[in-house]
Coordinates of C-alpha atoms in Angstrom, one line a residue:
Chain A
M1348 CA -5.3 -42.8 12.8
I1349 CA -7.9 -42.2 9.8
A1350 CA -9.0 -39.0 11.6
R1351 CA -5.5 -37.7 11.7
T1352 CA -4.8 -38.4 8.2
L1353 CA -7.8 -36.7 7.0
A1354 CA -7.0 -33.8 9.2
Q1355 CA -3.5 -33.7 7.6
I1356 CA -5.1 -33.6 4.3
G1357 CA -7.9 -31.4 5.0
R1358 CA -5.9 -28.6 6.8
P1359 CA -3.9 -27.5 3.7
V1360 CA -7.0 -28.1 1.4
L1361 CA -9.0 -25.6 3.7
A1362 CA -6.1 -23.1 3.8
V1363 CA -5.9 -23.1 0.0
L1364 CA -9.6 -22.6 -0.3
A1365 CA -9.6 -19.8 2.3
A1366 CA -6.7 -18.1 0.4
F1367 CA -8.8 -18.4 -2.9
G1368 CA -11.7 -16.9 -1.0
R1369 CA -9.6 -13.9 0.2
V1370 CA -8.4 -13.3 -3.1
A1371 CA -11.8 -13.4 -4.7
L1372 CA -13.0 -11.0 -2.0
F1373 CA -10.2 -8.7 -2.8
A1374 CA -11.0 -8.9 -6.6
A1375 CA -14.7 -8.0 -5.9
D1376 CA -13.6 -5.1 -3.7
T1377 CA -11.3 -3.8 -6.3
I1378 CA -14.1 -4.0 -9.0
R1379 CA -16.6 -2.3 -6.6
H1380 CA -14.1 0.6 -5.9
L1381 CA -13.5 0.8 -9.9
L1382 CA -17.1 1.5 -10.4
T1383 CA -17.5 4.2 -7.7
P1384 CA -15.8 7.7 -7.5
P1385 CA -13.3 9.1 -6.8
F1386 CA -11.0 8.0 -9.5
Y1387 CA -7.3 9.1 -9.4
G1388 CA -6.5 9.9 -12.9
R1389 CA -2.8 10.9 -12.0
E1390 CA -2.1 7.5 -10.4
F1391 CA -3.7 5.6 -13.4
A1392 CA -1.5 7.6 -15.8
I1393 CA 1.7 6.8 -13.9
A1394 CA 0.6 3.1 -13.6
L1395 CA 0.0 3.0 -17.3
L1396 CA 3.5 4.2 -17.9
Q1397 CA 5.1 1.9 -15.4
I1398 CA 3.2 -1.3 -16.5
G1399 CA 2.6 -0.6 -20.3
W1400 CA 5.5 1.6 -21.6
F1401 CA 8.4 0.3 -19.5
S1402 CA 7.4 -3.3 -20.0
L1403 CA 7.7 -3.0 -23.9
P1404 CA 11.5 -3.8 -24.2
V1405 CA 11.3 -7.1 -22.1
V1406 CA 7.9 -8.2 -23.9
G1407 CA 9.4 -7.2 -27.3
L1408 CA 12.7 -9.1 -26.7
T1409 CA 11.1 -12.2 -25.2
A1410 CA 8.6 -12.2 -28.4
F1411 CA 11.3 -11.8 -30.9
F1412 CA 13.4 -14.6 -29.7
T1413 CA 10.4 -16.8 -29.2
G1414 CA 9.3 -16.2 -32.7
G1415 CA 12.6 -17.0 -34.1
A1416 CA 13.1 -20.2 -32.0
L1417 CA 9.6 -21.2 -33.0
A1418 CA 10.4 -20.9 -36.7
L1419 CA 13.5 -23.1 -36.3
Q1420 CA 11.6 -25.7 -34.2
I1421 CA 8.7 -26.0 -36.6
Y1422 CA 11.1 -26.0 -39.7
S1423 CA 13.1 -29.0 -38.2
G1424 CA 10.0 -30.8 -36.9
G1425 CA 8.1 -30.3 -39.9
A1426 CA 10.9 -31.8 -42.0
R1427 CA 10.1 -35.2 -40.6
F1428 CA 6.8 -35.3 -42.5
S1429 CA 7.7 -32.9 -45.3
A1430 CA 5.9 -30.0 -43.7
E1431 CA 8.6 -27.3 -43.7
A1432 CA 6.4 -24.9 -45.7
V1433 CA 4.0 -24.4 -42.7
V1434 CA 6.5 -22.4 -40.8
P1435 CA 4.8 -18.9 -41.4
Q1436 CA 1.3 -20.2 -40.6
I1437 CA 2.3 -22.1 -37.5
V1438 CA 4.4 -19.1 -36.1
A1439 CA 1.6 -16.8 -36.6
I1440 CA -1.0 -18.8 -35.0
G1441 CA 1.3 -20.0 -32.1
M1442 CA 2.4 -16.4 -31.4
A1443 CA -1.1 -14.8 -31.6
R1444 CA -3.1 -17.5 -29.8
E1445 CA -0.5 -18.8 -27.1
L1446 CA 3.0 -17.6 -26.8
G1447 CA 2.3 -13.9 -27.3
P1448 CA -0.2 -13.7 -24.5
V1449 CA 1.2 -16.3 -22.2
L1450 CA 4.9 -15.1 -22.4
G1451 CA 3.9 -11.6 -22.5
G1452 CA 1.7 -12.2 -19.3
L1453 CA 4.5 -14.1 -17.6
M1454 CA 7.1 -11.5 -18.3
V1455 CA 4.8 -8.7 -17.1
A1456 CA 4.1 -11.0 -14.1
A1457 CA 7.8 -11.1 -13.2
R1458 CA 8.4 -7.3 -13.9
V1459 CA 5.3 -5.8 -12.5
A1460 CA 3.6 -8.1 -9.8
S1461 CA 7.0 -8.0 -8.1
S1462 CA 7.3 -4.3 -8.3
I1463 CA 3.7 -3.6 -7.1
A1464 CA 3.9 -6.0 -4.3
A1465 CA 7.3 -4.5 -3.1
E1466 CA 6.0 -1.0 -3.4
I1467 CA 2.8 -1.4 -1.7
G1468 CA 4.3 -3.9 0.8
T1469 CA 7.1 -1.2 1.8
M1470 CA 4.2 1.4 2.0
K1471 CA 2.6 -0.9 4.4
V1472 CA 5.4 -1.6 6.8
T1473 CA 6.3 2.2 6.8
E1474 CA 2.7 3.1 7.7
Q1475 CA 2.0 5.1 4.4
I1476 CA -1.0 3.0 3.9
D1477 CA -2.2 4.0 7.4
A1478 CA -1.3 7.6 6.5
L1479 CA -3.5 7.4 3.4
V1480 CA -6.4 6.3 5.6
T1481 CA -5.9 9.2 8.0
L1482 CA -5.7 11.6 5.0
S1483 CA -9.2 10.3 4.0
T1484 CA -8.0 8.4 1.0
H1485 CA -9.0 4.9 0.6
P1486 CA -5.9 2.6 -0.2
M1487 CA -7.9 0.3 -2.6
K1488 CA -9.1 3.4 -4.7
Y1489 CA -5.7 5.2 -4.6
L1490 CA -3.4 2.2 -5.0
T1491 CA -5.2 -0.9 -6.2
V1492 CA -7.7 0.5 -8.7
P1493 CA -5.3 2.5 -10.9
R1494 CA -2.8 -0.4 -11.2
V1495 CA -5.4 -3.1 -11.9
L1496 CA -7.1 -0.9 -14.6
A1497 CA -3.9 0.2 -16.0
A1498 CA -2.6 -3.5 -16.3
T1499 CA -5.9 -4.7 -17.8
L1500 CA -5.7 -2.1 -20.5
A1501 CA -2.0 -2.2 -21.1
V1502 CA -1.2 -5.9 -21.3
P1503 CA -3.4 -6.5 -24.4
I1504 CA -1.5 -3.7 -26.2
L1505 CA 1.7 -5.4 -25.1
V1506 CA 0.5 -8.6 -26.3
A1507 CA -0.4 -7.1 -29.8
V1508 CA 3.1 -5.6 -30.1
G1509 CA 4.6 -8.9 -29.0
D1510 CA 2.6 -10.8 -31.6
S1511 CA 3.8 -8.5 -34.3
I1512 CA 7.5 -8.6 -33.1
G1513 CA 7.3 -12.4 -32.6
I1514 CA 5.9 -13.0 -36.1
G1515 CA 8.7 -10.6 -37.2
G1516 CA 11.3 -12.7 -35.5
G1517 CA 10.0 -16.0 -37.2
W1518 CA 10.0 -14.0 -40.6
L1519 CA 13.5 -12.9 -40.0
V1520 CA 14.7 -16.3 -39.2
G1521 CA 12.6 -18.0 -42.0
V1522 CA 14.0 -15.5 -44.6
T1523 CA 17.6 -15.5 -43.4
K1524 CA 18.3 -18.9 -42.3
L1525 CA 15.6 -21.3 -43.6
G1526 CA 15.5 -20.1 -47.2
F1527 CA 11.9 -18.7 -47.3
N1528 CA 11.0 -15.9 -49.8
S1529 CA 10.2 -12.8 -47.9
A1530 CA 6.9 -12.0 -49.8
T1531 CA 5.7 -15.5 -49.7
Y1532 CA 6.3 -15.7 -46.1
I1533 CA 4.4 -12.6 -45.4
Q1534 CA 1.5 -13.5 -47.8
N1535 CA 1.1 -16.9 -46.0
T1536 CA 1.0 -15.3 -42.6
N1537 CA -1.5 -12.8 -43.8
D1538 CA -3.7 -15.4 -45.6
F1539 CA -3.7 -17.8 -42.7
L1540 CA -4.1 -15.7 -39.6
E1541 CA -7.8 -15.0 -38.5
V1542 CA -9.3 -12.1 -36.7
W1543 CA -10.2 -14.3 -33.7
D1544 CA -6.6 -15.7 -33.5
V1545 CA -5.4 -12.3 -32.6
G1546 CA -8.6 -11.2 -30.7
S1547 CA -8.5 -14.2 -28.4
G1548 CA -5.0 -13.5 -27.5
L1549 CA -5.9 -9.8 -26.7
V1550 CA -8.8 -11.1 -24.5
K1551 CA -6.2 -13.3 -22.7
G1552 CA -3.8 -10.4 -22.3
A1553 CA -6.6 -8.3 -20.6
V1554 CA -7.4 -11.2 -18.1
F1555 CA -3.5 -11.8 -17.6
G1556 CA -3.0 -8.0 -16.8
F1557 CA -5.9 -8.1 -14.5
I1558 CA -4.4 -11.1 -12.6
V1559 CA -0.9 -9.7 -12.4
A1560 CA -1.8 -6.3 -10.9
L1561 CA -4.4 -8.1 -8.6
M1562 CA -1.8 -10.4 -7.3
G1563 CA 0.8 -7.6 -6.7
C1564 CA -1.7 -5.5 -4.9
Y1565 CA -3.1 -8.2 -2.8
F1566 CA 0.2 -9.7 -1.6
G1567 CA 1.4 -6.0 -1.1
M1568 CA -1.5 -5.0 1.0
N1569 CA -1.1 -8.3 3.0
S1570 CA 2.6 -8.1 3.3
G1571 CA 4.2 -9.0 6.7
R1572 CA 6.4 -6.9 8.7
G1573 CA 9.9 -5.9 7.9
A1574 CA 12.2 -6.5 4.9
Q1575 CA 11.5 -10.4 5.2
G1576 CA 7.8 -9.8 5.0
V1577 CA 8.1 -7.6 2.0
G1578 CA 10.4 -10.1 0.3
A1579 CA 8.0 -12.9 1.0
A1580 CA 5.1 -10.9 -0.3
T1581 CA 7.0 -10.1 -3.5
K1582 CA 7.9 -13.8 -4.2
A1583 CA 4.2 -14.9 -3.5
A1584 CA 2.9 -12.4 -5.8
V1585 CA 5.1 -13.5 -8.7
V1586 CA 4.5 -17.1 -8.2
A1587 CA 0.6 -16.7 -7.7
A1588 CA 0.3 -14.4 -10.8
S1589 CA 2.4 -16.9 -12.9
V1590 CA 0.5 -20.0 -11.8
M1591 CA -2.8 -18.1 -12.3
I1592 CA -1.9 -17.0 -15.8
L1593 CA -1.2 -20.5 -16.8
A1594 CA -4.3 -21.8 -15.3
A1595 CA -6.4 -19.0 -16.7
N1596 CA -4.8 -19.7 -20.0
Y1597 CA -6.0 -23.2 -20.1
V1598 CA -9.4 -22.4 -19.0
L1599 CA -9.6 -19.5 -21.8
T1600 CA -8.2 -21.8 -24.6
G1601 CA -10.6 -24.4 -23.7
L1602 CA -13.5 -21.8 -23.7
F1603 CA -12.5 -20.1 -27.1
F1604 CA -11.3 -23.1 -29.1
T1605 CA -13.2 -26.1 -28.1
S1606 CA -16.9 -26.5 -28.8
Chain B
M783 CA -13.5 16.2 23.9
I784 CA -12.4 12.7 23.1
T785 CA -13.9 10.0 25.4
L786 CA -12.8 6.5 25.4
S787 CA -14.9 4.1 27.5
G788 CA -14.1 0.3 28.3
V789 CA -12.0 -0.1 25.1
H790 CA -10.9 -3.6 24.6
K791 CA -8.7 -5.0 21.9
S792 CA -7.0 -8.6 21.5
F793 CA -4.9 -10.0 18.8
G794 CA -5.4 -13.7 19.2
P795 CA -4.7 -14.6 22.8
N796 CA -2.8 -11.5 23.3
R797 CA -5.2 -9.0 25.2
V798 CA -3.7 -5.7 24.5
L799 CA -6.4 -3.3 25.7
R800 CA -8.4 -4.6 28.7
G801 CA -10.9 -1.7 29.2
V802 CA -9.3 1.6 28.6
D803 CA -11.4 4.6 30.0
L804 CA -9.8 8.0 29.3
T805 CA -11.0 11.5 28.6
I806 CA -9.1 14.1 26.7
P807 CA -10.7 17.6 27.3
K808 CA -10.9 19.9 24.3
G809 CA -7.9 22.0 23.6
Q810 CA -5.8 20.0 26.0
S811 CA -2.8 17.9 25.1
M812 CA -2.8 14.4 26.5
V813 CA 0.4 12.4 26.5
I814 CA 0.0 8.7 27.0
I815 CA 3.0 6.9 28.3
G816 CA 3.9 3.3 28.8
G817 CA 6.5 0.7 28.3
S818 CA 7.1 -0.8 24.8
G819 CA 4.4 -3.3 23.7
T820 CA 1.8 -1.9 26.3
G821 CA -0.8 -1.0 23.5
K822 CA -0.2 2.7 23.2
S823 CA 0.0 2.5 19.3
V824 CA -2.9 0.2 19.2
L825 CA -4.9 2.6 21.5
L826 CA -4.2 5.4 19.0
K827 CA -5.0 3.4 16.0
C828 CA -8.3 2.4 17.6
V829 CA -9.2 6.2 18.0
L830 CA -8.2 6.8 14.3
G831 CA -10.2 3.9 13.1
L832 CA -7.3 2.1 11.7
V833 CA -8.0 -0.9 14.2
A834 CA -11.4 -1.8 15.3
P835 CA -11.9 -2.2 19.2
D836 CA -13.4 -5.5 20.1
A837 CA -15.6 -3.6 22.8
G838 CA -16.2 -0.2 24.3
T839 CA -16.8 3.2 22.7
I840 CA -14.8 6.0 21.4
S841 CA -16.3 9.2 20.9
L842 CA -15.4 12.8 19.6
E843 CA -17.6 15.6 21.0
G844 CA -20.2 12.9 21.9
Q845 CA -20.3 11.4 18.4
D846 CA -19.2 7.7 18.1
V847 CA -16.1 7.5 15.9
T848 CA -17.2 4.3 14.5
R849 CA -20.5 5.6 13.1
G850 CA -21.4 8.3 10.5
D851 CA -19.3 9.7 7.8
R852 CA -15.8 8.4 8.1
D853 CA -14.1 10.9 5.6
A854 CA -15.8 13.8 7.3
F855 CA -14.7 12.5 10.8
L856 CA -11.1 11.9 9.6
A857 CA -11.0 15.4 8.0
R858 CA -11.0 16.7 11.6
F859 CA -7.9 14.8 12.4
G860 CA -4.2 15.3 11.7
M861 CA -1.5 12.6 12.5
L862 CA 2.3 12.6 12.7
F863 CA 3.5 9.1 12.3
Q864 CA 6.5 7.7 14.1
G865 CA 8.5 7.2 10.9
G866 CA 6.9 10.1 9.2
A867 CA 5.1 7.9 6.8
L868 CA 5.8 10.4 3.9
F869 CA 4.9 9.2 0.4
D870 CA 8.1 8.3 -1.4
S871 CA 6.7 8.9 -4.8
L872 CA 5.5 12.5 -4.1
R873 CA 7.4 15.7 -3.6
V874 CA 7.5 17.1 -0.2
W875 CA 4.8 19.9 -1.0
E876 CA 2.6 17.1 -2.3
N877 CA 2.9 15.3 0.8
V878 CA 2.1 18.4 2.9
A879 CA -0.8 19.3 0.7
F880 CA -2.1 15.7 -0.1
R881 CA -5.4 16.3 1.7
L882 CA -5.9 19.8 0.2
L883 CA -5.4 18.4 -3.3
R884 CA -8.1 15.7 -2.9
G885 CA -11.8 15.3 -1.9
A886 CA -14.7 17.4 -2.2
K887 CA -13.2 20.6 -1.1
A888 CA -9.9 20.2 -3.2
M889 CA -8.0 23.4 -3.8
P890 CA -6.4 24.5 -7.0
K891 CA -2.9 23.2 -7.2
D892 CA -1.1 26.6 -6.9
E893 CA -3.2 27.5 -4.0
A894 CA -2.5 24.1 -2.2
R895 CA 1.4 24.6 -2.9
A896 CA 1.2 28.0 -1.4
V897 CA -0.5 26.6 1.9
A898 CA 2.1 23.7 1.7
I899 CA 5.1 26.1 1.6
E900 CA 3.5 28.3 4.5
K901 CA 3.2 25.1 6.6
L902 CA 6.6 24.1 5.8
R903 CA 7.9 27.6 6.9
R904 CA 5.9 27.1 10.2
V905 CA 7.8 23.9 10.9
G906 CA 11.2 25.6 10.2
L907 CA 11.7 24.4 6.7
K908 CA 12.7 26.6 3.7
P909 CA 10.8 26.8 0.5
A910 CA 13.5 25.0 -1.4
V911 CA 12.6 21.8 0.5
A912 CA 9.2 21.8 -1.2
D913 CA 10.3 20.4 -4.5
L914 CA 12.6 17.6 -2.9
F915 CA 11.5 13.9 -2.5
P916 CA 11.2 12.5 1.1
G917 CA 14.2 10.3 0.5
E918 CA 16.4 13.3 0.2
L919 CA 15.6 14.6 3.6
S920 CA 17.2 13.8 7.0
G921 CA 15.3 12.1 9.7
G922 CA 14.6 15.4 11.6
M923 CA 13.4 17.1 8.4
Q924 CA 11.0 14.2 7.6
K925 CA 9.5 14.6 11.0
R926 CA 9.0 18.3 10.3
V927 CA 7.4 17.5 6.9
G928 CA 5.3 15.0 8.6
L929 CA 4.3 17.7 11.2
A930 CA 3.4 20.1 8.3
R931 CA 1.2 17.5 6.8
A932 CA -0.5 16.8 10.0
I933 CA -1.5 20.7 10.4
A934 CA -1.9 21.3 6.8
A935 CA -5.8 21.3 7.0
N936 CA -5.9 23.0 10.4
P937 CA -7.3 20.0 12.1
E938 CA -9.3 20.1 15.4
V939 CA -7.5 17.1 16.8
I940 CA -3.7 16.1 16.1
F941 CA -2.1 12.8 17.0
F942 CA 1.5 12.2 17.6
D943 CA 3.1 8.7 17.5
E944 CA 6.4 8.6 19.3
P945 CA 7.3 12.0 17.7
T946 CA 11.1 12.0 18.8
T947 CA 11.9 8.4 18.2
G948 CA 15.3 8.2 16.3
L949 CA 16.1 11.8 16.7
D950 CA 19.2 13.1 18.5
P951 CA 18.4 15.2 21.8
I952 CA 18.8 18.6 20.2
M953 CA 16.4 17.6 17.3
S954 CA 14.1 16.0 19.7
G955 CA 13.9 19.2 21.8
V956 CA 13.3 21.2 18.5
I957 CA 10.4 18.9 17.5
N958 CA 8.9 18.9 21.1
A959 CA 8.9 22.7 21.1
L960 CA 7.4 23.0 17.6
I961 CA 4.5 20.5 18.7
R962 CA 3.7 22.5 21.8
E963 CA 3.9 25.8 19.9
I964 CA 1.6 24.5 17.2
V965 CA -0.8 22.9 19.4
V966 CA -1.2 26.1 21.6
E967 CA -1.2 28.4 18.4
M968 CA -4.0 26.3 16.7
G969 CA -6.0 25.5 20.0
S970 CA -6.3 21.9 18.9
T971 CA -6.8 18.9 21.1
A972 CA -3.7 16.7 21.0
M973 CA -3.0 13.2 21.9
A974 CA 0.6 11.9 21.8
I975 CA 2.1 8.7 22.8
T976 CA 5.6 8.2 23.9
H977 CA 8.0 6.7 26.2
D978 CA 10.3 9.9 26.1
M979 CA 10.0 11.7 29.3
S980 CA 11.4 14.9 27.8
S981 CA 8.5 14.8 25.3
V982 CA 6.1 14.3 28.1
R983 CA 7.2 17.4 29.9
A984 CA 7.5 19.5 26.9
I985 CA 4.2 18.6 25.1
A986 CA 1.6 17.5 28.0
D987 CA -1.0 19.3 29.7
Q988 CA -2.3 15.9 30.9
V989 CA -0.5 12.5 31.2
A990 CA -2.0 9.1 31.2
M991 CA -0.1 5.9 31.9
L992 CA -1.2 2.8 30.1
H993 CA -0.2 -0.4 31.7
D994 CA -1.4 -3.9 31.5
G995 CA -4.0 -2.8 29.1
V996 CA -5.7 -0.2 31.4
I997 CA -5.1 3.5 32.2
R998 CA -3.0 3.0 35.5
W999 CA -2.8 6.7 36.4
T1000 CA -3.9 10.0 34.8
G1001 CA -3.7 13.6 35.9
P1002 CA -2.0 16.9 35.1
V1003 CA 1.6 16.8 34.1
A1004 CA 2.6 19.0 37.0
E1005 CA 1.3 16.4 39.4
M1006 CA 3.1 13.5 37.8
D1007 CA 6.3 13.7 39.8
A1008 CA 4.5 13.8 43.1
A1009 CA 2.0 11.0 42.4
S1010 CA 2.3 8.1 44.7
D1011 CA 1.7 5.3 42.1
P1012 CA 4.7 3.1 42.2
Y1013 CA 4.3 2.0 38.6
L1014 CA 4.3 5.6 37.3
Q1015 CA 7.3 6.4 39.6
Q1016 CA 9.1 3.5 38.2
F1017 CA 8.5 4.4 34.7
I1018 CA 9.2 8.2 34.8
H1019 CA 12.4 7.7 36.6
G1020 CA 13.5 4.8 34.4
R1021 CA 14.2 2.4 37.4
A1022 CA 15.1 -1.2 36.4
T1023 CA 13.5 -2.4 39.7
G1024 CA 9.8 -2.0 40.7
P1025 CA 6.4 -3.5 40.1
I1026 CA 6.9 -3.3 36.3
E1027 CA 8.9 -6.3 35.2
G1028 CA 12.0 -5.6 33.2
V1029 CA 11.7 -8.4 30.8
R1030 CA 8.1 -8.4 29.3

């Protein structure tokens, strides 16, 4: 009875640990291929465009509405202890440290991890990955490395743009709905925000970008057969990337802001 | 010459290859036949290194294919995949010239494009096709592009995986004739797997039948019809009754 219970607990724990091990090996393999030639510049440029440029609208809109909502929340919450005036400072710090990178990372995970997993998964089931091998081209170098590098570089830029738009959203709400003076709002934001507030968010963005592309590639490369297999891989990539982003965010926040 | 000796491969409890011994003489066209699920594709993938055999050796001109410089080894091969396996995101000419544009001996783009268009012409496609994407082509045209890609670098050995699957009888005949012409013209060694008997008769110099994980019969295509092996006779005549079970 006890042995059976322990086995029932142990089996999924072992499965999860094995999955982490496979992802870790995949990540190590990706970094190893990143550091050795050849490097496919054209594929990197395409990935940069797909992951970075085409994600701008969704990240920008998310940041804009989040910044606006944050201003409203802080204003109404702060009114309970006469602290309405801190809206510019809290919007700035909240966007730069947390909401910009996390929401940006999650939006990129939804858009990019799914797309990468579906594309590579389809390539796998239609033997295009086997074809790459027979054409003396390593799939890790041709498919994974350009995407992972592009996401690692592009997501911090998206986060920086998202931070600016989010703070802008807060300013717009503050000035048009909450009665703040525009110049004072901007002055307070500038005075309060420190370089590391923004820098830590950008570092988080790079880590989240790496996670998003890695999960997309990992689940795509390990996709099952047929449409169902590709669908399952796509779903798993988005879920795993999102959970890992939130977990990594907690770890990085602890690392950066607690001593 | 390609030599397979005692090749075994299992997937979990499923023993797919149980000791395959086969020799494909240089410049000959060997067609491997067998029912669905008998391990023909697995055997082909073992030779290409896409699947690692559990036991046995596979050698090309006496050199073990699992050792040495893998890229140099693969550079001697061309492969036509069952579904074409063309890269959706690349134009037709970029698919054909894929190998020519990459690696240590990469050609300039213009030169590679010219070679691709010449190979497309060789498989009966017009230059206008070169700038289309694979999704814009019919199944038969995709097979031809796949064939053009397989021969683009003038390989010593060409592999064909079910080259006529999904094609109508006329297009199958066209593809079979093209494969035969190209193999003879290039003097390449060819290894094809199929269960289409019209392909076998059109392409093969030699035939091998894979059944139950081993080579059941092998010999020249001219001797196939007169062979006494009951398994071979059931297969080539498509009989529902015989030693091969209908439901596997």
